PDB file of C-alpha atoms in Angstrom:
ATOM      1  CA  MET B   1       0.000   0.000   0.000  1.00 47.00           C
ATOM      2  CA  VAL B   2       1.326   3.449  -0.929  1.00 64.00           C
ATOM      3  CA  ALA B   3       1.991   5.577   2.118  1.00 91.00           C
ATOM      4  CA  ARG B   4       0.243   8.856   2.803  1.00 96.00           C
ATOM      5  CA  TRP B   5       2.774  11.691   3.084  1.00 97.00           C
ATOM      6  CA  LEU B   6       1.756  15.089   4.427  1.00 98.00           C
ATOM      7  CA  ILE B   7       3.460  18.468   4.066  1.00 98.00           C
ATOM      8  CA  VAL B   8       1.963  21.126   6.357  1.00 98.00           C
ATOM      9  CA  ASN B   9       3.234  24.345   4.830  1.00 98.00           C
ATOM     10  CA  ALA B  10       2.916  27.752   6.484  1.00 98.00           C
ATOM     11  CA  ASP B  11       2.681  30.576   3.969  1.00 96.00           C
ATOM     12  CA  ASP B  12       3.820  34.182   4.438  1.00 95.00           C
ATOM     13  CA  PHE B  13       7.027  33.528   6.425  1.00 97.00           C
ATOM     14  CA  GLY B  14       8.762  36.897   6.524  1.00 96.00           C
ATOM     15  CA  LEU B  15       5.654  39.071   6.296  1.00 93.00           C
ATOM     16  CA  THR B  16       5.750  40.403   9.882  1.00 92.00           C
ATOM     17  CA  PRO B  17       7.534  39.526  13.146  1.00 93.00           C
ATOM     18  CA  GLY B  18       4.233  38.274  14.576  1.00 92.00           C
ATOM     19  CA  ILE B  19       3.612  35.986  11.635  1.00 94.00           C
ATOM     20  CA  ASN B  20       7.168  34.686  11.905  1.00 96.00           C
ATOM     21  CA  ALA B  21       6.594  33.950  15.599  1.00 96.00           C
ATOM     22  CA  GLY B  22       3.356  32.114  14.900  1.00 97.00           C
ATOM     23  CA  ILE B  23       4.976  29.952  12.232  1.00 98.00           C
ATOM     24  CA  VAL B  24       7.866  29.137  14.561  1.00 98.00           C
ATOM     25  CA  GLU B  25       5.396  28.191  17.314  1.00 98.00           C
ATOM     26  CA  ALA B  26       3.438  25.933  14.962  1.00 98.00           C
ATOM     27  CA  PHE B  27       6.680  24.283  13.805  1.00 98.00           C
ATOM     28  CA  GLU B  28       8.257  23.804  17.228  1.00 98.00           C
ATOM     29  CA  ARG B  29       5.107  22.873  19.151  1.00 98.00           C
ATOM     30  CA  GLY B  30       2.742  21.811  16.403  1.00 98.00           C
ATOM     31  CA  VAL B  31       2.481  19.969  13.099  1.00 98.00           C
ATOM     32  CA  VAL B  32       3.928  22.487  10.621  1.00 98.00           C
ATOM     33  CA  THR B  33       6.770  20.878   8.653  1.00 98.00           C
ATOM     34  CA  SER B  34       7.475  23.540   6.045  1.00 98.00           C
ATOM     35  CA  ALA B  35       7.138  27.254   5.294  1.00 98.00           C
ATOM     36  CA  SER B  36       7.210  29.563   2.276  1.00 98.00           C
ATOM     37  CA  LEU B  37       9.360  32.690   2.473  1.00 98.00           C
ATOM     38  CA  MET B  38       8.221  36.093   1.170  1.00 97.00           C
ATOM     39  CA  VAL B  39      11.597  37.594   0.356  1.00 97.00           C
ATOM     40  CA  ARG B  40      10.371  41.141  -0.313  1.00 95.00           C
ATOM     41  CA  GLN B  41       8.518  41.588   2.981  1.00 93.00           C
ATOM     42  CA  PRO B  42       9.785  43.401   6.108  1.00 91.00           C
ATOM     43  CA  ALA B  43      10.555  40.374   8.311  1.00 95.00           C
ATOM     44  CA  ALA B  44      12.204  38.240   5.617  1.00 97.00           C
ATOM     45  CA  GLU B  45      15.734  38.506   7.023  1.00 98.00           C
ATOM     46  CA  ALA B  46      14.633  37.293  10.466  1.00 98.00           C
ATOM     47  CA  ALA B  47      12.670  34.430   8.921  1.00 98.00           C
ATOM     48  CA  ALA B  48      15.661  33.400   6.818  1.00 98.00           C
ATOM     49  CA  ALA B  49      17.941  33.486   9.854  1.00 98.00           C
ATOM     50  CA  TYR B  50      15.583  31.138  11.685  1.00 98.00           C
ATOM     51  CA  ALA B  51      15.461  28.793   8.689  1.00 98.00           C
ATOM     52  CA  ARG B  52      19.258  28.707   8.453  1.00 98.00           C
ATOM     53  CA  ALA B  53      19.463  27.757  12.123  1.00 98.00           C
ATOM     54  CA  HIS B  54      16.679  25.139  11.855  1.00 98.00           C
ATOM     55  CA  PRO B  55      17.242  23.096   8.680  1.00 97.00           C
ATOM     56  CA  ALA B  56      14.525  20.604   9.674  1.00 98.00           C
ATOM     57  CA  LEU B  57      11.981  23.245   8.652  1.00 98.00           C
ATOM     58  CA  GLY B  58      11.381  22.842   4.933  1.00 98.00           C
ATOM     59  CA  LEU B  59      11.560  26.162   3.113  1.00 98.00           C
ATOM     60  CA  GLY B  60      10.189  27.184  -0.237  1.00 98.00           C
ATOM     61  CA  LEU B  61       9.779  30.504  -2.015  1.00 98.00           C
ATOM     62  CA  HIS B  62       6.390  32.195  -1.709  1.00 97.00           C
ATOM     63  CA  ILE B  63       6.580  34.213  -4.925  1.00 97.00           C
ATOM     64  CA  ASP B  64       4.996  37.568  -4.120  1.00 95.00           C
ATOM     65  CA  LEU B  65       3.886  39.504  -7.203  1.00 92.00           C
ATOM     66  CA  TRP B  66       0.763  41.284  -5.950  1.00 76.00           C
ATOM     67  CA  GLU B  67      -2.150  40.930  -3.560  1.00 80.00           C
ATOM     68  CA  SER B  68      -5.822  41.447  -4.364  1.00 71.00           C
ATOM     69  CA  ILE B  69      -8.683  42.059  -1.947  1.00 70.00           C
ATOM     70  CA  PRO B  70     -12.467  42.043  -2.466  1.00 69.00           C
ATOM     71  CA  LYS B  71     -14.055  45.471  -2.714  1.00 72.00           C
ATOM     72  CA  ASP B  72     -17.578  46.388  -3.847  1.00 69.00           C
ATOM     73  CA  GLY B  73     -18.114  43.008  -5.442  1.00 70.00           C
ATOM     74  CA  ASP B  74     -14.813  42.977  -7.333  1.00 76.00           C
ATOM     75  CA  TRP B  75     -11.164  42.187  -6.623  1.00 73.00           C
ATOM     76  CA  VAL B  76      -8.729  45.097  -6.552  1.00 72.00           C
ATOM     77  CA  ARG B  77      -4.962  45.181  -6.143  1.00 74.00           C
ATOM     78  CA  LEU B  78      -3.830  46.129  -2.681  1.00 74.00           C
ATOM     79  CA  TYR B  79      -0.218  46.258  -3.850  1.00 77.00           C
ATOM     80  CA  GLN B  80       1.727  45.184  -6.917  1.00 80.00           C
ATOM     81  CA  HIS B  81       5.465  44.538  -7.185  1.00 85.00           C
ATOM     82  CA  VAL B  82       5.527  43.982 -10.936  1.00 89.00           C
ATOM     83  CA  PRO B  83       3.414  44.588 -14.084  1.00 87.00           C
ATOM     84  CA  ASP B  84       1.295  41.723 -15.391  1.00 87.00           C
ATOM     85  CA  ASP B  85       3.227  41.115 -18.624  1.00 91.00           C
ATOM     86  CA  ALA B  86       5.095  37.846 -19.089  1.00 93.00           C
ATOM     87  CA  ALA B  87       8.611  39.316 -19.324  1.00 95.00           C
ATOM     88  CA  SER B  88       8.231  41.398 -16.160  1.00 93.00           C
ATOM     89  CA  VAL B  89       6.747  38.484 -14.221  1.00 92.00           C
ATOM     90  CA  ALA B  90       9.534  36.118 -15.291  1.00 95.00           C
ATOM     91  CA  ALA B  91      12.230  38.645 -14.362  1.00 96.00           C
ATOM     92  CA  GLU B  92      10.682  39.257 -10.953  1.00 95.00           C
ATOM     93  CA  ILE B  93      10.537  35.524 -10.215  1.00 96.00           C
ATOM     94  CA  VAL B  94      14.228  35.190 -11.050  1.00 97.00           C
ATOM     95  CA  ALA B  95      14.993  38.190  -8.818  1.00 97.00           C
ATOM     96  CA  GLN B  96      13.072  36.678  -5.913  1.00 98.00           C
ATOM     97  CA  ILE B  97      14.889  33.362  -6.323  1.00 98.00           C
ATOM     98  CA  GLU B  98      18.203  35.213  -6.183  1.00 98.00           C
ATOM     99  CA  ARG B  99      17.038  37.103  -3.098  1.00 98.00           C
ATOM    100  CA  PHE B 100      16.072  33.787  -1.479  1.00 98.00           C
ATOM    101  CA  ARG B 101      19.551  32.420  -2.153  1.00 98.00           C
ATOM    102  CA  ALA B 102      21.172  35.527  -0.693  1.00 98.00           C
ATOM    103  CA  LEU B 103      19.053  35.337   2.464  1.00 98.00           C
ATOM    104  CA  VAL B 104      19.015  31.579   3.081  1.00 98.00           C
ATOM    105  CA  GLY B 105      22.232  30.395   1.457  1.00 98.00           C
ATOM    106  CA  ARG B 106      20.574  27.695  -0.643  1.00 98.00           C
ATOM    107  CA  ASP B 107      17.799  27.132  -3.154  1.00 98.00           C
ATOM    108  CA  PRO B 108      14.144  26.810  -2.134  1.00 98.00           C
ATOM    109  CA  ASP B 109      12.835  23.248  -1.901  1.00 98.00           C
ATOM    110  CA  HIS B 110       9.673  24.226  -3.817  1.00 98.00           C
ATOM    111  CA  LEU B 111       7.933  27.186  -5.419  1.00 98.00           C
ATOM    112  CA  ASP B 112       4.459  28.514  -4.705  1.00 96.00           C
ATOM    113  CA  THR B 113       2.784  31.893  -5.080  1.00 93.00           C
ATOM    114  CA  HIS B 114       0.971  34.385  -2.919  1.00 89.00           C
ATOM    115  CA  GLN B 115      -2.778  33.985  -3.498  1.00 82.00           C
ATOM    116  CA  HIS B 116      -2.058  31.054  -5.869  1.00 80.00           C
ATOM    117  CA  VAL B 117      -1.520  33.321  -8.859  1.00 82.00           C
ATOM    118  CA  HIS B 118       0.527  30.567 -10.552  1.00 86.00           C
ATOM    119  CA  ARG B 119      -2.847  29.054 -11.436  1.00 83.00           C
ATOM    120  CA  LEU B 120      -3.187  31.914 -13.932  1.00 85.00           C
ATOM    121  CA  GLU B 121      -1.154  33.035 -16.918  1.00 91.00           C
ATOM    122  CA  PRO B 122       1.374  34.425 -17.540  1.00 93.00           C
ATOM    123  CA  VAL B 123       2.482  33.560 -14.004  1.00 90.00           C
ATOM    124  CA  GLY B 124       1.984  29.801 -14.251  1.00 91.00           C
ATOM    125  CA  SER B 125       4.324  29.301 -17.205  1.00 95.00           C
ATOM    126  CA  ALA B 126       7.011  31.482 -15.626  1.00 95.00           C
ATOM    127  CA  VAL B 127       6.815  29.645 -12.292  1.00 96.00           C
ATOM    128  CA  ARG B 128       7.005  26.234 -13.949  1.00 96.00           C
ATOM    129  CA  ALA B 129      10.003  27.320 -16.018  1.00 97.00           C
ATOM    130  CA  ALA B 130      11.784  28.582 -12.904  1.00 97.00           C
ATOM    131  CA  ALA B 131      11.001  25.357 -11.059  1.00 97.00           C
ATOM    132  CA  ARG B 132      12.383  23.250 -13.902  1.00 97.00           C
ATOM    133  CA  ALA B 133      15.595  25.271 -13.848  1.00 97.00           C
ATOM    134  CA  LEU B 134      15.900  24.694 -10.090  1.00 97.00           C
ATOM    135  CA  GLY B 135      14.788  21.070 -10.221  1.00 96.00           C
ATOM    136  CA  VAL B 136      12.105  21.611  -7.568  1.00 97.00           C
ATOM    137  CA  PRO B 137       8.333  21.054  -7.480  1.00 96.00           C
ATOM    138  CA  VAL B 138       5.577  23.626  -7.853  1.00 96.00           C
ATOM    139  CA  ARG B 139       2.698  23.613  -5.389  1.00 95.00           C
ATOM    140  CA  GLY B 140      -0.166  21.480  -6.624  1.00 93.00           C
ATOM    141  CA  GLU B 141       1.571  20.182  -9.765  1.00 93.00           C
ATOM    142  CA  PRO B 142       1.098  16.404 -10.265  1.00 94.00           C
ATOM    143  CA  PRO B 143       1.981  14.028  -8.746  1.00 95.00           C
ATOM    144  CA  LEU B 144       1.688  16.341  -5.723  1.00 96.00           C
ATOM    145  CA  ARG B 145      -1.659  17.468  -4.383  1.00 96.00           C
ATOM    146  CA  TYR B 146      -2.513  20.723  -2.660  1.00 96.00           C
ATOM    147  CA  LEU B 147      -5.480  21.092  -0.315  1.00 94.00           C
ATOM    148  CA  GLY B 148      -6.548  24.542   0.818  1.00 91.00           C
ATOM    149  CA  GLY B 149      -9.451  23.367   2.953  1.00 92.00           C
ATOM    150  CA  PHE B 150      -7.853  24.579   6.186  1.00 96.00           C
ATOM    151  CA  TYR B 151      -8.718  28.259   5.913  1.00 94.00           C
ATOM    152  CA  GLY B 152     -10.697  30.694   8.024  1.00 94.00           C
ATOM    153  CA  GLN B 153     -12.397  32.780   5.339  1.00 91.00           C
ATOM    154  CA  THR B 154     -14.669  32.189   2.373  1.00 86.00           C
ATOM    155  CA  GLY B 155     -13.625  32.919  -1.183  1.00 77.00           C
ATOM    156  CA  VAL B 156     -14.844  36.511  -0.814  1.00 76.00           C
ATOM    157  CA  GLY B 157     -13.146  37.176   2.513  1.00 79.00           C
ATOM    158  CA  ALA B 158     -16.067  36.518   4.876  1.00 85.00           C
ATOM    159  CA  PRO B 159     -15.260  34.830   8.227  1.00 89.00           C
ATOM    160  CA  TYR B 160     -15.366  31.039   8.153  1.00 94.00           C
ATOM    161  CA  PRO B 161     -14.212  29.964  11.636  1.00 95.00           C
ATOM    162  CA  GLU B 162     -15.283  26.349  11.191  1.00 96.00           C
ATOM    163  CA  GLY B 163     -12.592  26.024   8.537  1.00 96.00           C
ATOM    164  CA  ILE B 164      -9.718  26.262  11.046  1.00 97.00           C
ATOM    165  CA  THR B 165     -10.870  24.134  13.988  1.00 98.00           C
ATOM    166  CA  PRO B 166      -9.011  21.047  15.214  1.00 98.00           C
ATOM    167  CA  GLU B 167     -12.001  19.000  14.090  1.00 98.00           C
ATOM    168  CA  ARG B 168     -11.642  20.325  10.553  1.00 97.00           C
ATOM    169  CA  LEU B 169      -7.926  19.585  10.458  1.00 98.00           C
ATOM    170  CA  LEU B 170      -8.483  16.060  11.800  1.00 98.00           C
ATOM    171  CA  GLU B 171     -11.152  15.504   9.158  1.00 97.00           C
ATOM    172  CA  LEU B 172      -8.735  16.533   6.408  1.00 97.00           C
ATOM    173  CA  ILE B 173      -5.997  14.261   7.756  1.00 97.00           C
ATOM    174  CA  ASP B 174      -8.338  11.279   7.968  1.00 97.00           C
ATOM    175  CA  ALA B 175      -9.407  11.818   4.339  1.00 96.00           C
ATOM    176  CA  LEU B 176      -5.861  11.924   2.922  1.00 97.00           C
ATOM    177  CA  GLU B 177      -5.250   9.886  -0.211  1.00 95.00           C
ATOM    178  CA  PRO B 178      -2.070   7.864  -0.855  1.00 95.00           C
ATOM    179  CA  GLY B 179       0.910   9.869  -2.111  1.00 96.00           C
ATOM    180  CA  VAL B 180       2.112  13.351  -1.186  1.00 97.00           C
ATOM    181  CA  THR B 181      -0.361  16.054  -0.136  1.00 97.00           C
ATOM    182  CA  GLU B 182       0.346  19.595   1.007  1.00 97.00           C
ATOM    183  CA  PHE B 183      -1.964  21.371   3.427  1.00 96.00           C
ATOM    184  CA  GLY B 184      -1.617  25.131   3.230  1.00 95.00           C
ATOM    185  CA  CYS B 185      -1.886  27.102   6.458  1.00 97.00           C
ATOM    186  CA  HIS B 186      -1.360  30.669   7.670  1.00 96.00           C
ATOM    187  CA  PRO B 187      -0.400  30.746  11.353  1.00 97.00           C
ATOM    188  CA  GLY B 188       0.709  33.948  13.023  1.00 95.00           C
ATOM    189  CA  PHE B 189       0.370  36.210  16.043  1.00 93.00           C
ATOM    190  CA  VAL B 190      -1.512  39.206  14.686  1.00 86.00           C
ATOM    191  CA  ASP B 191      -3.579  42.021  16.214  1.00 76.00           C
ATOM    192  CA  ALA B 192      -6.895  42.824  14.566  1.00 65.00           C
ATOM    193  CA  ASP B 193      -5.734  46.353  13.707  1.00 67.00           C
ATOM    194  CA  ASP B 194      -2.207  45.415  12.590  1.00 69.00           C
ATOM    195  CA  PRO B 195      -1.744  47.196   9.231  1.00 62.00           C
ATOM    196  CA  LEU B 196       0.758  44.561   8.091  1.00 55.00           C
ATOM    197  CA  GLY B 197      -1.041  41.649   9.691  1.00 47.00           C
ATOM    198  CA  GLY B 198      -1.518  39.578   6.600  1.00 48.00           C
ATOM    199  CA  THR B 199      -3.805  42.199   5.056  1.00 66.00           C
ATOM    200  CA  MET B 200      -7.316  40.697   4.805  1.00 77.00           C
ATOM    201  CA  TYR B 201      -6.365  37.535   6.736  1.00 83.00           C
ATOM    202  CA  ARG B 202      -5.529  38.668  10.262  1.00 84.00           C
ATOM    203  CA  VAL B 203      -7.024  37.313  13.486  1.00 88.00           C
ATOM    204  CA  GLU B 204      -7.671  33.929  11.884  1.00 93.00           C
ATOM    205  CA  ARG B 205      -3.925  33.383  12.018  1.00 94.00           C
ATOM    206  CA  ASN B 206      -3.983  33.285  15.821  1.00 95.00           C
ATOM    207  CA  VAL B 207      -6.638  30.566  15.736  1.00 96.00           C
ATOM    208  CA  GLU B 208      -4.566  28.579  13.260  1.00 98.00           C
ATOM    209  CA  VAL B 209      -1.601  28.550  15.654  1.00 98.00           C
ATOM    210  CA  ARG B 210      -3.767  27.030  18.388  1.00 98.00           C
ATOM    211  CA  THR B 211      -5.223  24.430  16.048  1.00 98.00           C
ATOM    212  CA  LEU B 212      -1.873  23.437  14.542  1.00 98.00           C
ATOM    213  CA  CYS B 213      -0.493  22.956  18.072  1.00 98.00           C
ATOM    214  CA  ASP B 214      -3.579  21.139  19.371  1.00 98.00           C
ATOM    215  CA  ALA B 215      -2.719  17.922  21.231  1.00 98.00           C
ATOM    216  CA  ARG B 216      -5.361  15.959  19.328  1.00 98.00           C
ATOM    217  CA  VAL B 217      -3.853  16.918  15.983  1.00 98.00           C
ATOM    218  CA  ARG B 218      -0.332  16.053  17.130  1.00 98.00           C
ATOM    219  CA  ALA B 219      -1.550  12.698  18.437  1.00 98.00           C
ATOM    220  CA  ARG B 220      -3.311  11.950  15.157  1.00 97.00           C
ATOM    221  CA  LEU B 221      -0.125  12.418  13.149  1.00 96.00           C
ATOM    222  CA  ALA B 222       1.831  10.360  15.688  1.00 95.00           C
ATOM    223  CA  ARG B 223      -0.384   7.367  14.936  1.00 94.00           C
ATOM    224  CA  GLY B 224       1.950   6.341  12.099  1.00 92.00           C
ATOM    225  CA  ASP B 225      -0.371   5.942   9.115  1.00 95.00           C
ATOM    226  CA  VAL B 226       0.518   9.421   7.821  1.00 97.00           C
ATOM    227  CA  VAL B 227       4.140  10.496   7.268  1.00 96.00           C
ATOM    228  CA  PRO B 228       4.792  14.187   8.099  1.00 97.00           C
ATOM    229  CA  CYS B 229       7.418  15.497   5.699  1.00 98.00           C
ATOM    230  CA  THR B 230       8.887  18.417   3.788  1.00 98.00           C
ATOM    231  CA  TYR B 231       9.163  18.856   0.035  1.00 97.00           C
ATOM    232  CA  ALA B 232      12.825  17.878   0.308  1.00 97.00           C
ATOM    233  CA  ASP B 233      11.906  14.677   2.164  1.00 97.00           C
ATOM    234  CA  ALA B 234       9.408  13.771  -0.561  1.00 96.00           C
ATOM    235  CA  ALA B 235      11.989  14.513  -3.271  1.00 95.00           C
ATOM    236  CA  ARG B 236      14.563  12.262  -1.602  1.00 94.00           C
ATOM    237  CA  ALA B 237      11.952   9.492  -1.553  1.00 93.00           C
ATOM    238  CA  GLY B 238      11.387   9.962  -5.285  1.00 93.00           C
ATOM    239  CA  LEU B 239       7.786  11.110  -4.831  1.00 91.00           C
ATOM    240  CA  THR B 240       7.823  14.567  -6.441  1.00 90.00           C
ATOM    241  CA  ALA B 241       8.351  13.707 -10.117  1.00 81.00           C
TER     242      ALA B 241
END
């Protein structure tokens, strides 16, 4: 029987000191195995320093091109690092990979994108090309699976607290299929009025820390029928290609 491997990846490492602290807590005391670094954000250097000192934490690049938020029934750009054209996007991805190397001292073990914009073009083609050059996987690309069902808001930013309970996380673990699956998560210590607190996703991050560190969740993964891992672990086992 093919084993069930699980990567629990915390996005937005490097966004703020509070988010860094929440990710560290969920790694040291919880079930987080991996994180994705935002190299252009204010707390990136501190996040990279932690990753260098703790190589057991898997670390990928959270490619950060722009962020959109819902407003008046539409999505608008909150910020934008680069124009939408293919050449600019590709150049920015290369620049962020180089910044990752400078901060961490090695290549990322996978690539993903802020707000999953690699599901759209021209970003998707540029991300896949960069991943091929690095020899690393892209989030959600077969044979890997990505599940975003652990999340505390709806698709339009409304609160969805039942999405980040221990019961929800246990349900997702129990339903895992054979092979390698990544659960995305967004732990952090964030005040409701923090202007850099993950933008539209703020206080939910505090709840995620508690859930990811919940004793029932830790005990479930200790049962042995699911293998907690990083992208690098899965690659060494020949499961990422």
